[in-house]
GROMACS .gro file of C-alpha atoms in nm:
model
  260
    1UNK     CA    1   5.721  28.295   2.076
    2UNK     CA    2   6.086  28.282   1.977
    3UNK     CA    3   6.256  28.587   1.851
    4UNK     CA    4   6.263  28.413   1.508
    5UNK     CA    5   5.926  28.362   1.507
    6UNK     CA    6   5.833  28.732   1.602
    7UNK     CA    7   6.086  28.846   1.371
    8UNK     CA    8   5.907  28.654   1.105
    9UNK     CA    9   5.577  28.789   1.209
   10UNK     CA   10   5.649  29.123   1.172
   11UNK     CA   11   5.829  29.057   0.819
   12UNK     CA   12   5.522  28.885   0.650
   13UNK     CA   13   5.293  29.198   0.793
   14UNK     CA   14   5.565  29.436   0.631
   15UNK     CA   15   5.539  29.247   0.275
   16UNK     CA   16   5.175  29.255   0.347
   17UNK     CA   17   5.091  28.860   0.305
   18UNK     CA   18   4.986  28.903   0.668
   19UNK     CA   19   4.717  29.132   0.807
   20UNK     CA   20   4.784  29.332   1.155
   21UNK     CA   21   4.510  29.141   1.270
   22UNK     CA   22   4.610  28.803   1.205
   23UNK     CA   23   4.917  28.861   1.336
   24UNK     CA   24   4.773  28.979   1.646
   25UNK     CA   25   4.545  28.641   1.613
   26UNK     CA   26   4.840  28.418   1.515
   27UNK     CA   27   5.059  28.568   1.821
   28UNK     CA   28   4.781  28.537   2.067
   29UNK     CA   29   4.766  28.137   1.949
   30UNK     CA   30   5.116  28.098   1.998
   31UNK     CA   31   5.156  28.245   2.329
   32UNK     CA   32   4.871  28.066   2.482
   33UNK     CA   33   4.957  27.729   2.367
   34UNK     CA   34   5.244  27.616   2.591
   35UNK     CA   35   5.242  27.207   2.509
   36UNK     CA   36   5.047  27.003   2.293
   37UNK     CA   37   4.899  26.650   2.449
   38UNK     CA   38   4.966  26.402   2.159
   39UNK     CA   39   4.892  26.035   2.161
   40UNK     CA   40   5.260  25.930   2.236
   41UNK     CA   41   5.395  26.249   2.373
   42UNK     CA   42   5.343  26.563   2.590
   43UNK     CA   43   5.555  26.846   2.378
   44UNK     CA   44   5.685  27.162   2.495
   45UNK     CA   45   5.562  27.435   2.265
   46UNK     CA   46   5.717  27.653   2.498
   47UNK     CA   47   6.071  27.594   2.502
   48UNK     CA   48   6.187  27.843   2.253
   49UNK     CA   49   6.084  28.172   2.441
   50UNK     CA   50   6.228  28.016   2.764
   51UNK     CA   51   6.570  27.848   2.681
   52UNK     CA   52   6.597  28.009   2.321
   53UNK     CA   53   6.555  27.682   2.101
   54UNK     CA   54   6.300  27.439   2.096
   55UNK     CA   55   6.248  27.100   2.190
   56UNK     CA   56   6.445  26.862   2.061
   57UNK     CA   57   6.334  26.486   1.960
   58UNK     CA   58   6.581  26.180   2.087
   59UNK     CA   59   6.392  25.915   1.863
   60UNK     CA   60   6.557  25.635   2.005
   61UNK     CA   61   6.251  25.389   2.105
   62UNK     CA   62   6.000  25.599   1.968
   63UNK     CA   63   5.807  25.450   1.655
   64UNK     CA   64   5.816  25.580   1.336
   65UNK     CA   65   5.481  25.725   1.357
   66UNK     CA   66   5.484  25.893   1.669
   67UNK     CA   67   5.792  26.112   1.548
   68UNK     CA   68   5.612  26.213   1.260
   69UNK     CA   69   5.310  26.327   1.482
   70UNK     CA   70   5.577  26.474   1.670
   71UNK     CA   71   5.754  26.650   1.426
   72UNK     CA   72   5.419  26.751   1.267
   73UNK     CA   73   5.329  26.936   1.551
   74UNK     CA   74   5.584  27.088   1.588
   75UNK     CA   75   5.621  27.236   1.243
   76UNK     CA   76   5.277  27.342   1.264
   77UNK     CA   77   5.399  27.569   1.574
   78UNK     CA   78   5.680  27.709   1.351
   79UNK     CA   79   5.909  27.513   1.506
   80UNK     CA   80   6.239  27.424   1.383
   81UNK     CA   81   6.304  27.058   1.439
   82UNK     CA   82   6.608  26.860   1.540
   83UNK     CA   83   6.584  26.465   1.571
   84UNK     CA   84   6.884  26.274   1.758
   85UNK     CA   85   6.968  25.865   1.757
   86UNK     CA   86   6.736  25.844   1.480
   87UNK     CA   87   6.731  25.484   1.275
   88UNK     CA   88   6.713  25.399   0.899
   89UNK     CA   89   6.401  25.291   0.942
   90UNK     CA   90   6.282  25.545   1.134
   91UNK     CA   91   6.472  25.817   0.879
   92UNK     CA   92   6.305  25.698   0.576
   93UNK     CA   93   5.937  25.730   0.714
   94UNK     CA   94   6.057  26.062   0.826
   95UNK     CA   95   6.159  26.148   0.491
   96UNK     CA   96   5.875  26.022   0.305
   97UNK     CA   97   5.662  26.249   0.515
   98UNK     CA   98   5.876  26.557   0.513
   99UNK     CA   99   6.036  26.555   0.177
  100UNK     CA  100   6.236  26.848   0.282
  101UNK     CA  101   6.393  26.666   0.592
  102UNK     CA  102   6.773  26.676   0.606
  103UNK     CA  103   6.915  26.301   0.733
  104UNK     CA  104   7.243  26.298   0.837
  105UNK     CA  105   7.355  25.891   0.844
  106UNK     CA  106   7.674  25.927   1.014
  107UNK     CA  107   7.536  26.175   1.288
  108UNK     CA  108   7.200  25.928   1.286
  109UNK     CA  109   6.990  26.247   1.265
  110UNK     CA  110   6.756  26.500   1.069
  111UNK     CA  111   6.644  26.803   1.062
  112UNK     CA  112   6.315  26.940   0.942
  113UNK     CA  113   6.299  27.308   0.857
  114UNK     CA  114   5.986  27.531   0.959
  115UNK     CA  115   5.727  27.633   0.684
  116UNK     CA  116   5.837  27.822   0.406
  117UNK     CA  117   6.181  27.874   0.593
  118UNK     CA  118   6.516  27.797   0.409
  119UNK     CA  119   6.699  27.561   0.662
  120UNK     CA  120   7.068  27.661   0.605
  121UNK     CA  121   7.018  28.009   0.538
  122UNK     CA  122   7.205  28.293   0.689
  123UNK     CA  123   7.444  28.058   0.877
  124UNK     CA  124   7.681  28.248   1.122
  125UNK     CA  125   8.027  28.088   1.064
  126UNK     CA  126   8.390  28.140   1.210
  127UNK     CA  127   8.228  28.091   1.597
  128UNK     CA  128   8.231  27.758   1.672
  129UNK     CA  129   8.517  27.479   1.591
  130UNK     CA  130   8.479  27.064   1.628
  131UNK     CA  131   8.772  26.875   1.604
  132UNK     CA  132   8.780  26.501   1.645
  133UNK     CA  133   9.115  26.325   1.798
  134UNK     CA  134   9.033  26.044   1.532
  135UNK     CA  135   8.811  25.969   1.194
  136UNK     CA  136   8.639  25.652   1.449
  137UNK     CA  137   8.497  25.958   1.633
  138UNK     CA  138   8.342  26.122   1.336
  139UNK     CA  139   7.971  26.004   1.458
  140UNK     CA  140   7.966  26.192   1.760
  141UNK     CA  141   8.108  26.519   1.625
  142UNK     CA  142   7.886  26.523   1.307
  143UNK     CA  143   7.618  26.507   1.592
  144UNK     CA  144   7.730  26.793   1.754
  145UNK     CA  145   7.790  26.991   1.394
  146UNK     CA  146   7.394  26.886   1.287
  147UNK     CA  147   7.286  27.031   1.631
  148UNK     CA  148   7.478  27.367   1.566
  149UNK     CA  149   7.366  27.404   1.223
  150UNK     CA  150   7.016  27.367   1.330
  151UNK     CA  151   7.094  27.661   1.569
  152UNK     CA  152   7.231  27.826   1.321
  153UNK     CA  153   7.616  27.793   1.294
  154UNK     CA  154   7.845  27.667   1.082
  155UNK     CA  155   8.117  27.518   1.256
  156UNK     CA  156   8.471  27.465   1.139
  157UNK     CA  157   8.504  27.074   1.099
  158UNK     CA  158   8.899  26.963   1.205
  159UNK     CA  159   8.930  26.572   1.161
  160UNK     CA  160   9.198  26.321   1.296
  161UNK     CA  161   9.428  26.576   1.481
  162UNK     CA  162   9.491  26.319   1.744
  163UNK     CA  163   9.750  26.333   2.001
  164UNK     CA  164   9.946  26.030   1.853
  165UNK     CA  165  10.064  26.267   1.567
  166UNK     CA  166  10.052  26.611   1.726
  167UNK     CA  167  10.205  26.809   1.436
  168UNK     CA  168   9.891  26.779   1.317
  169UNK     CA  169   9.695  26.979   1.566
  170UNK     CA  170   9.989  27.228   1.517
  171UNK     CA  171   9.914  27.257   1.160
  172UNK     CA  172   9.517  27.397   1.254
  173UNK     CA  173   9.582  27.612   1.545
  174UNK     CA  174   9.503  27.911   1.321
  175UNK     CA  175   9.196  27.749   1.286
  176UNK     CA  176   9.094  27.739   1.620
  177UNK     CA  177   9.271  28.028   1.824
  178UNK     CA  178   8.996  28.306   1.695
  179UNK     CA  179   8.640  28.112   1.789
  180UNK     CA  180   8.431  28.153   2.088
  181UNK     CA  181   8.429  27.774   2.158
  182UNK     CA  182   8.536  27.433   2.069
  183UNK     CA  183   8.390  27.094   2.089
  184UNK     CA  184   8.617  26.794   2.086
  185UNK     CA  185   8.548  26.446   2.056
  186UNK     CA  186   8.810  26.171   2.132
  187UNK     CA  187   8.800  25.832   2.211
  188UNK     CA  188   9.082  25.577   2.361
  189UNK     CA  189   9.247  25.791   2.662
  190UNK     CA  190   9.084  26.067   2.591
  191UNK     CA  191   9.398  26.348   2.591
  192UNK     CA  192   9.284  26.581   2.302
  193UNK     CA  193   9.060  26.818   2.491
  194UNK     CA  194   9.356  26.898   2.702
  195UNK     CA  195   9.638  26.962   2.471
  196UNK     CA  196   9.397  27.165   2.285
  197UNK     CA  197   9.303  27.363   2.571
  198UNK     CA  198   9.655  27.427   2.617
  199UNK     CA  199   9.656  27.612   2.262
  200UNK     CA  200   9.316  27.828   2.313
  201UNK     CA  201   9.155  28.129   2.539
  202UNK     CA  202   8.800  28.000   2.452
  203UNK     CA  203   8.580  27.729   2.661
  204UNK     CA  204   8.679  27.364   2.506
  205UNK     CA  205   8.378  27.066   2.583
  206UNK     CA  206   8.532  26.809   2.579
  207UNK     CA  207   8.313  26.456   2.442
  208UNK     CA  208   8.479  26.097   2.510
  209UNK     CA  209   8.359  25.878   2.234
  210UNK     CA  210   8.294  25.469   2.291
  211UNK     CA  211   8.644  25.426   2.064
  212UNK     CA  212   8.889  25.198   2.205
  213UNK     CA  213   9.014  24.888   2.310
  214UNK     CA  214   8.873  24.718   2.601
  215UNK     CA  215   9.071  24.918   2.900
  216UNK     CA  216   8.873  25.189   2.771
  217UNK     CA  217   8.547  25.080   2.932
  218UNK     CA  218   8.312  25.184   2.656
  219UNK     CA  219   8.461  25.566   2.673
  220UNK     CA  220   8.512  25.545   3.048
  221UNK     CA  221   8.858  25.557   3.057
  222UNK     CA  222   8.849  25.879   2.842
  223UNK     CA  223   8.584  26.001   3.028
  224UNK     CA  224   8.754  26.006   3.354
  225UNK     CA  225   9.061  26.170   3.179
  226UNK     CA  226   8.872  26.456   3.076
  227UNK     CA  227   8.729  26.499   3.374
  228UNK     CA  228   9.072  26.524   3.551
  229UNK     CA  229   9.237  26.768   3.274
  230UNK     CA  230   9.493  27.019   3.419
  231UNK     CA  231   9.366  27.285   3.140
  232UNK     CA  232   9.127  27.491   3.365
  233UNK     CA  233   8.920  27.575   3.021
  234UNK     CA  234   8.793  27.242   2.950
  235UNK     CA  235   8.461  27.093   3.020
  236UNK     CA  236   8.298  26.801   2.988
  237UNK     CA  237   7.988  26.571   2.905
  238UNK     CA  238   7.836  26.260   2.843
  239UNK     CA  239   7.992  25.959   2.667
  240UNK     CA  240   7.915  25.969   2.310
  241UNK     CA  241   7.677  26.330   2.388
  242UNK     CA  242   7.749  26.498   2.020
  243UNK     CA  243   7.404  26.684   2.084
  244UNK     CA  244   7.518  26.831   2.458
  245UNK     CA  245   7.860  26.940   2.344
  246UNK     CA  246   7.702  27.082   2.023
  247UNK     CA  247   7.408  27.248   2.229
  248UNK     CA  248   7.672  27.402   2.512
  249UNK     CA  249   7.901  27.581   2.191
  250UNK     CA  250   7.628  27.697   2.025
  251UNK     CA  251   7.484  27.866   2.359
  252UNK     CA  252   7.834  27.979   2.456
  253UNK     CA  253   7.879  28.147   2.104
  254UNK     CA  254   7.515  28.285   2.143
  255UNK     CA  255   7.659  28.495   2.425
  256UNK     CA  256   7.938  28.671   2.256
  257UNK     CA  257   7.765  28.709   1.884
  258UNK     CA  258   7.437  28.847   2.077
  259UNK     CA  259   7.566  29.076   2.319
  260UNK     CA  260   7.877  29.211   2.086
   0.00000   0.00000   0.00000
């Protein structure tokens, strides 16, 4: 079990609408139950108490119905859930079946809360920042901001501060010089990340976006000049990875907010 979930345990045998002993019962479950063998899926039930959060769905090619079994079980395990590259189509079963799902259009994702949990409660804010070098790039960082608010931050959200007006990056920096990380996304040759690691003493991940003409190659072109920035804080991921970049910040701000 998560520290969440143990956390919740305990509270519901405090308030009393949970006996010692099934708590004991309901922790015993939990801890013994490491993946569930589904009709489409093998799930990790597990993930949480090893890597902190659990598993998260990428519901591109999956049908509709298999992400609600998914998401089902998952939710019965009181487990938060976090679904990437997820369709209209597959959104609006979703949200038929979960009526307290949370689709994000732009980001193409949702987010279920657990049972009797209030999703966007207690959200840590002034950690994490995501600034985009253009308003074409806004899909990929409203990916990473879904995937941090499911962990539980609320990140600052900078838009168009691109490198082709850079007063305007100037105008933030108080923004952005206090958090414990920063995700960027930026499309065409990519330069953001490094101009804004110039400005910062925090890790910057760096995400090239599919935005360009065609010398860009699909986000090649700015991943490659990410990849080669001279500002030794940046770092980098996968074209178009909102989730990764989100995941990595939300991690990196775990570290300092857990162990300050």
């Amino acid at each position: 079990m998560s520290d969440d979930q143990l956390s919740s345990l305990f509270e519901q045998v405090r308030q009393g609408s949970l006996s010692v002993e099934q708590a004991v019962s309901h922790f015993a479950k939990q801890s013994q139950q490491k993946s569930a063998i589904l009709t489409s899926a093998n799930i990790d039930l597990d993930r949480s108490s090893r890597c902190g959060y659990p598993e998260v769905i990428f519901c591109e090619g999956k049908t509709s119905a298999s992400l609600v079994e998914i998401f089902s079980t998952l939710l019965e395990s009181n487990q938060r859930c976090l679904g990437t590259r997820i369709s209209e189509e597959q959104a609006e079963t979703v949200l038929k079946q979960f009526p307290q799902a949370i689709y994000n259009q732009t980001a193409r994702t949702v987010r279920i809360p657990e049972k009797d949990a209030a999703f966007d409660e207690k959200l840590i804010a002034g950690e994490i920042a995501v600034l985009t070098a253009g308003t074409s790039d806004r899909p990929v960082a409203e990916e990473a901001i879904e995937t941090l608010t499911w962990m539980g931050y609320k990140p600052d959200f900078i838009l168009d501060v691109g490198v082709a007006g850079p007063h305007r990056l100037q105008e933030q920096l108080p923004r952005i010089q206090n958090v414990s990380a920063i995700v960027v996304a930026a499309g065409m040759e990519g330069a953001l990340p490094s101009v804004v690691g110039g400005w910062v003493s925090c890790p910057v991940i760096a995400v090239p976006t599919s935005v360009g003409y065609g010398a860009s190659l699909g986000g090649i072109a700015a991943l490659l000049g990410m990849l080669n920035s001279c500002a030794a804080n940046v770092t980098v991921v996968n074209i178009n990875a909102g989730f990764k970049a989100g995941f990595i910040a939300g991690l990196i701000a775990d570290q300092k907010h857990y162990t300050s």
